[in-house]
XYZ file of C-alpha atoms in Angstrom:
354
model
C 0.765 -20.140 5.012
C -2.345 -18.812 6.422
C -2.356 -16.529 9.366
C -3.660 -18.860 12.141
C -5.357 -18.210 15.253
C -4.117 -20.721 17.649
C -7.388 -21.618 19.255
C -8.052 -23.722 16.157
C -11.489 -22.151 15.463
C -11.903 -18.654 14.277
C -14.817 -17.796 16.594
C -17.032 -14.832 15.757
C -16.582 -13.001 19.083
C -17.540 -9.596 20.046
C -15.363 -6.731 18.898
C -16.930 -3.439 19.839
C -14.969 -0.793 18.110
C -16.766 2.417 19.003
C -15.058 4.044 21.896
C -16.050 7.119 23.929
C -14.414 10.347 22.756
C -13.247 8.766 19.501
C -14.480 10.945 16.558
C -14.650 9.255 13.129
C -16.080 9.883 9.759
C -18.630 7.135 8.796
C -17.760 5.846 5.315
C -19.878 4.030 2.942
C -19.960 0.125 3.105
C -19.255 -1.605 -0.176
C -20.338 -5.161 -0.974
C -18.428 -7.665 -3.142
C -19.651 -10.971 -1.914
C -22.625 -13.075 -1.098
C -25.285 -14.521 -3.547
C -24.922 -11.609 -5.949
C -21.144 -11.899 -6.347
C -19.469 -13.435 -9.424
C -19.605 -17.230 -9.119
C -17.885 -18.353 -12.295
C -14.876 -20.688 -11.741
C -11.611 -19.023 -11.408
C -7.977 -20.177 -11.587
C -6.254 -21.211 -8.310
C -3.316 -19.185 -7.237
C 0.057 -20.356 -8.652
C 1.560 -23.435 -6.992
C 3.937 -22.380 -4.236
C 2.966 -18.739 -4.374
C 1.905 -16.498 -1.414
C -1.763 -15.899 -2.257
C -2.242 -12.885 0.109
C -5.950 -12.296 0.783
C -7.377 -15.598 -0.293
C -9.398 -17.440 2.322
C -10.962 -20.701 3.046
C -14.414 -20.528 4.798
C -17.199 -22.708 6.066
C -20.846 -21.641 5.366
C -23.845 -23.157 7.213
C -25.557 -23.550 10.549
C -24.837 -25.656 13.654
C -25.733 -29.387 13.416
C -26.392 -29.142 9.650
C -24.088 -30.062 6.592
C -21.826 -27.172 5.948
C -20.299 -25.869 2.631
C -16.614 -25.289 2.270
C -15.627 -22.500 -0.100
C -12.460 -20.750 -1.323
C -12.929 -17.000 -1.457
C -10.714 -14.688 -3.658
C -9.594 -11.276 -2.434
C -12.178 -9.651 -4.679
C -15.125 -11.694 -3.221
C -15.498 -14.474 -5.875
C -16.242 -17.934 -4.402
C -15.540 -21.423 -5.514
C -17.248 -24.378 -3.684
C -14.762 -27.031 -2.491
C -17.178 -29.482 -1.075
C -19.527 -30.309 1.774
C -18.120 -30.860 5.221
C -19.628 -32.533 8.323
C -21.783 -30.567 10.727
C -19.836 -28.432 13.233
C -16.818 -28.371 11.023
C -14.293 -25.532 11.068
C -11.395 -24.346 8.918
C -8.147 -25.033 10.706
C -5.596 -23.895 7.986
C -5.095 -23.022 4.358
C -1.771 -23.452 2.668
C 0.034 -20.297 1.562
C -0.717 -20.933 -2.072
C -4.385 -21.631 -1.478
C -4.293 -25.078 -2.983
C -4.908 -27.139 0.208
C -7.381 -26.736 2.993
C -7.525 -28.356 6.431
C -10.747 -28.763 8.243
C -11.833 -30.482 11.530
C -15.044 -31.519 13.199
C -15.334 -29.805 16.528
C -16.300 -32.526 19.158
C -18.575 -32.034 22.085
C -16.616 -34.251 24.386
C -12.911 -34.682 25.225
C -13.275 -38.440 24.998
C -14.369 -38.334 21.305
C -11.441 -38.347 18.676
C -11.393 -35.461 16.265
C -11.775 -36.048 12.497
C -9.529 -33.935 10.343
C -9.815 -33.579 6.442
C -7.172 -32.345 4.000
C -8.843 -30.904 0.851
C -6.563 -30.861 -2.307
C -8.091 -28.277 -4.603
C -5.759 -29.144 -7.423
C -6.583 -32.820 -7.665
C -10.141 -32.609 -6.141
C -9.139 -35.309 -3.604
C -9.867 -35.278 0.091
C -8.073 -37.297 2.879
C -9.661 -37.930 6.226
C -7.892 -39.104 9.400
C -8.683 -39.082 13.131
C -6.561 -37.869 15.964
C -6.916 -37.283 19.769
C -9.265 -34.528 20.949
C -6.263 -32.310 22.021
C -4.323 -32.604 18.772
C -3.282 -29.453 16.909
C -2.600 -29.881 13.196
C -1.224 -27.264 10.753
C 0.319 -27.462 7.265
C 4.064 -27.852 7.099
C 6.379 -27.450 4.075
C 6.016 -29.507 0.915
C 2.386 -30.512 1.687
C 3.166 -32.170 4.975
C 1.205 -31.745 8.245
C 2.744 -30.719 11.544
C 0.909 -32.321 14.529
C 1.290 -31.577 18.228
C -0.460 -33.198 21.133
C -0.584 -32.398 24.844
C 1.349 -34.176 27.545
C 2.532 -36.837 27.952
C 3.470 -36.569 24.144
C 6.963 -35.139 24.037
C 7.361 -35.011 20.220
C 5.922 -33.127 17.268
C 4.830 -35.517 14.430
C 5.373 -34.702 10.744
C 2.579 -36.471 8.765
C 1.731 -36.889 5.183
C -1.574 -35.575 3.862
C -3.251 -38.852 4.779
C -2.239 -38.395 8.440
C 0.376 -41.055 8.518
C 3.484 -40.165 10.595
C 6.658 -39.709 8.480
C 8.983 -38.662 11.274
C 9.043 -37.001 14.654
C 10.797 -34.048 16.280
C 11.614 -33.973 20.007
C 9.636 -31.271 21.819
C 9.868 -30.134 25.524
C 6.971 -27.616 25.567
C 3.397 -26.823 24.598
C 1.261 -24.367 22.647
C 3.260 -24.928 19.432
C 2.759 -22.789 16.335
C 4.213 -23.277 12.838
C 5.674 -20.668 10.518
C 4.002 -19.689 7.174
C 6.184 -21.929 5.046
C 6.030 -24.793 7.466
C 9.772 -24.785 8.174
C 9.818 -23.482 11.684
C 8.259 -24.730 14.917
C 7.851 -22.469 18.006
C 6.691 -23.710 21.392
C 6.403 -22.507 25.037
C 8.708 -24.035 27.656
C 8.506 -23.416 31.479
C 11.061 -20.624 31.115
C 10.658 -19.231 27.590
C 10.131 -19.871 23.862
C 12.085 -22.395 21.837
C 12.372 -22.190 17.958
C 13.117 -25.383 16.063
C 14.026 -25.955 12.444
C 11.432 -28.493 11.145
C 13.540 -30.016 8.290
C 16.446 -30.775 10.518
C 14.880 -30.814 14.054
C 17.719 -28.499 15.288
C 17.043 -25.978 18.029
C 17.560 -22.556 16.429
C 17.031 -20.257 19.413
C 15.733 -20.160 23.073
C 14.369 -16.982 24.440
C 13.669 -16.450 28.197
C 10.291 -15.106 29.125
C 10.511 -11.213 29.273
C 8.048 -11.185 32.203
C 7.709 -13.349 35.276
C 4.453 -14.814 33.985
C 3.426 -17.425 31.346
C 4.329 -16.566 27.733
C 3.212 -18.190 24.571
C 4.298 -18.033 20.760
C 1.838 -16.350 18.481
C 3.554 -16.527 15.097
C 6.164 -14.693 13.190
C 6.712 -10.955 12.587
C 6.965 -9.647 9.018
C 10.752 -10.147 8.929
C 10.637 -13.723 10.285
C 11.196 -12.781 13.912
C 9.236 -14.894 16.423
C 6.353 -13.138 18.114
C 4.987 -13.915 21.632
C 2.584 -12.692 24.128
C 2.700 -12.804 27.977
C 0.056 -12.131 30.498
C -0.683 -13.001 34.047
C -4.217 -11.560 34.320
C -6.928 -10.167 32.035
C -5.837 -6.694 30.744
C -2.080 -7.227 31.351
C -1.208 -8.929 28.145
C 1.988 -7.667 26.367
C 3.105 -8.695 22.821
C 6.834 -9.020 22.107
C 9.033 -9.616 19.053
C 12.174 -11.715 19.393
C 15.383 -10.567 17.719
C 16.683 -13.813 16.182
C 20.374 -12.616 16.483
C 20.349 -11.753 20.181
C 17.371 -13.990 21.216
C 15.944 -11.008 23.160
C 12.381 -9.982 23.223
C 11.281 -6.433 22.448
C 8.022 -4.981 23.811
C 5.459 -3.789 21.189
C 3.371 -0.826 22.450
C 3.162 0.422 25.943
C 3.366 -1.796 29.027
C 0.025 -3.532 29.862
C -1.602 -2.002 26.773
C -3.124 -5.425 26.203
C -1.948 -5.825 22.554
C -2.544 -9.550 22.048
C -3.061 -9.808 18.249
C -0.458 -7.748 16.380
C 0.072 -7.471 12.673
C 2.850 -6.068 10.376
C 1.219 -2.719 9.707
C 2.779 0.663 9.866
C 2.063 2.101 12.332
C 1.498 -1.016 14.434
C -1.955 -2.414 14.285
C -3.364 -4.549 17.017
C -6.400 -5.760 18.929
C -6.538 -4.774 22.602
C -8.302 -7.793 24.091
C -9.604 -6.442 27.304
C -11.214 -3.040 27.036
C -14.174 -1.504 28.942
C -16.627 -2.130 26.041
C -14.934 -5.316 24.668
C -11.899 -5.743 22.349
C -10.818 -2.724 20.412
C -8.524 -1.890 17.482
C -5.295 0.012 18.254
C -3.231 1.875 15.734
C -0.389 4.458 16.448
C -1.148 3.977 20.159
C -4.765 5.192 19.714
C -8.040 3.374 19.725
C -9.724 3.349 16.317
C -12.995 1.961 15.063
C -12.527 -0.328 11.900
C -16.160 -0.294 10.952
C -18.167 2.619 12.559
C -21.459 1.493 14.112
C -24.749 2.873 12.678
C -26.437 5.814 14.425
C -29.376 3.533 15.317
C -30.139 -0.153 15.300
C -28.009 -3.171 16.280
C -24.296 -2.431 16.051
C -22.179 -5.018 14.065
C -19.812 -7.121 16.223
C -16.484 -7.502 14.569
C -13.326 -9.597 15.029
C -10.042 -8.954 13.267
C -8.795 -12.366 11.897
C -5.864 -11.323 9.852
C -3.794 -8.322 8.652
C -1.087 -7.471 6.065
C 0.219 -3.954 5.324
C -2.681 -1.632 5.098
C -5.340 -4.373 4.915
C -7.311 -6.028 7.736
C -9.661 -8.925 7.276
C -12.737 -9.132 9.584
C -15.578 -11.364 10.587
C -18.762 -9.448 11.239
C -22.090 -10.386 12.808
C -25.085 -8.131 13.766
C -25.473 -8.978 17.464
C -23.503 -8.674 20.723
C -23.809 -12.264 21.758
C -20.661 -14.348 22.067
C -21.227 -17.226 19.500
C -23.239 -16.009 16.512
C -22.465 -17.829 13.264
C -23.282 -17.339 10.571
C -21.812 -13.906 9.796
C -19.969 -11.959 7.264
C -16.303 -12.059 6.147
C -14.968 -8.582 5.164
C -11.913 -6.610 3.966
C -10.937 -3.301 5.545
C -8.539 -0.706 3.966
C -6.744 1.282 6.564
C -5.938 4.058 4.043
C -9.430 4.783 2.944
C -11.459 3.522 5.976
C -13.660 1.410 3.566
C -14.955 -2.051 4.504
C -15.927 -4.460 1.794
C -17.985 -7.479 2.548
C -16.562 -10.547 0.697
C -18.855 -13.389 1.745
C -21.897 -13.998 3.921
C -23.254 -16.882 6.026
C -19.690 -17.623 7.312
C -19.128 -19.805 10.342
C -15.261 -19.997 10.308
C -12.425 -18.633 8.162
C -8.756 -18.728 7.694
C -6.904 -16.055 5.676
C -3.611 -16.180 3.759
C -1.593 -13.203 4.999
C 1.919 -14.455 5.071
C 2.123 -14.755 8.851
C 0.868 -17.433 11.230
């Protein structure tokens, strides 16, 4: 299943990657997307496969009808349909055949419309939930829905939004594993892991720090991943050993590694840095896309990672909210960044992790 950013919306936030005293060699930017990219129809990934590098994205402008597209790893695009203004991609199934979008509301009192797009049949199914509802794809085409207190359960729904069954839940900030079989959520004392098909509690890990901790997905071997932080700049990311239920720190203490991917050596985003979020590899700060010598420096945000590949969103200003932008792929081995699509307002990428 798609690597998900748990805020629901992949915001194009500032990621300034040029750091003082860091010397890099500026490499040529290649271009594989946008209006000049191949636009001929292409076959969908095989049903049930793990379509690493495929992505679902919205293209448009605020308060205007928006286009929903499927983007292949080489930058080809296929239009899925038109979505409502202010829509964002919430999730994409791990075989790239279903996409979940929602309309971002302006008020907590307004219910949120969600739509499931079935690329295989061409059908779409719309349903409405409360403003605080989080919805992600589960296994077998189901949906996993969590809502804030006083709801004490997680609902398993069909693709039309109808509840099929429920799972008791005693915490918040839930995330779902790539295949939709594992539910992780934060409790007052730690992180609980539940098997979705059976509803059985698999493990319960105590918070490794005396601060709030939250699940952030799975590591490459299936181990739960969580981050803890009491104040800006003090975030720490941990990986839980399923056999011992103990959490292991990734990186140095208070290094601020919030987003972490299964790269070797460890690749992460340090959220709070003097000049904005930065990219960390082998304990050092590295630029992913060197800024030009003059002009406006691109703003980048890492949205997914797998092996030696990172996926980015890029804009050309330093403001906080700047859609539309670009969607790009970065190769850690060569340092080359390839633009896959332009005019992007939100994106979710399949990378095998949540």
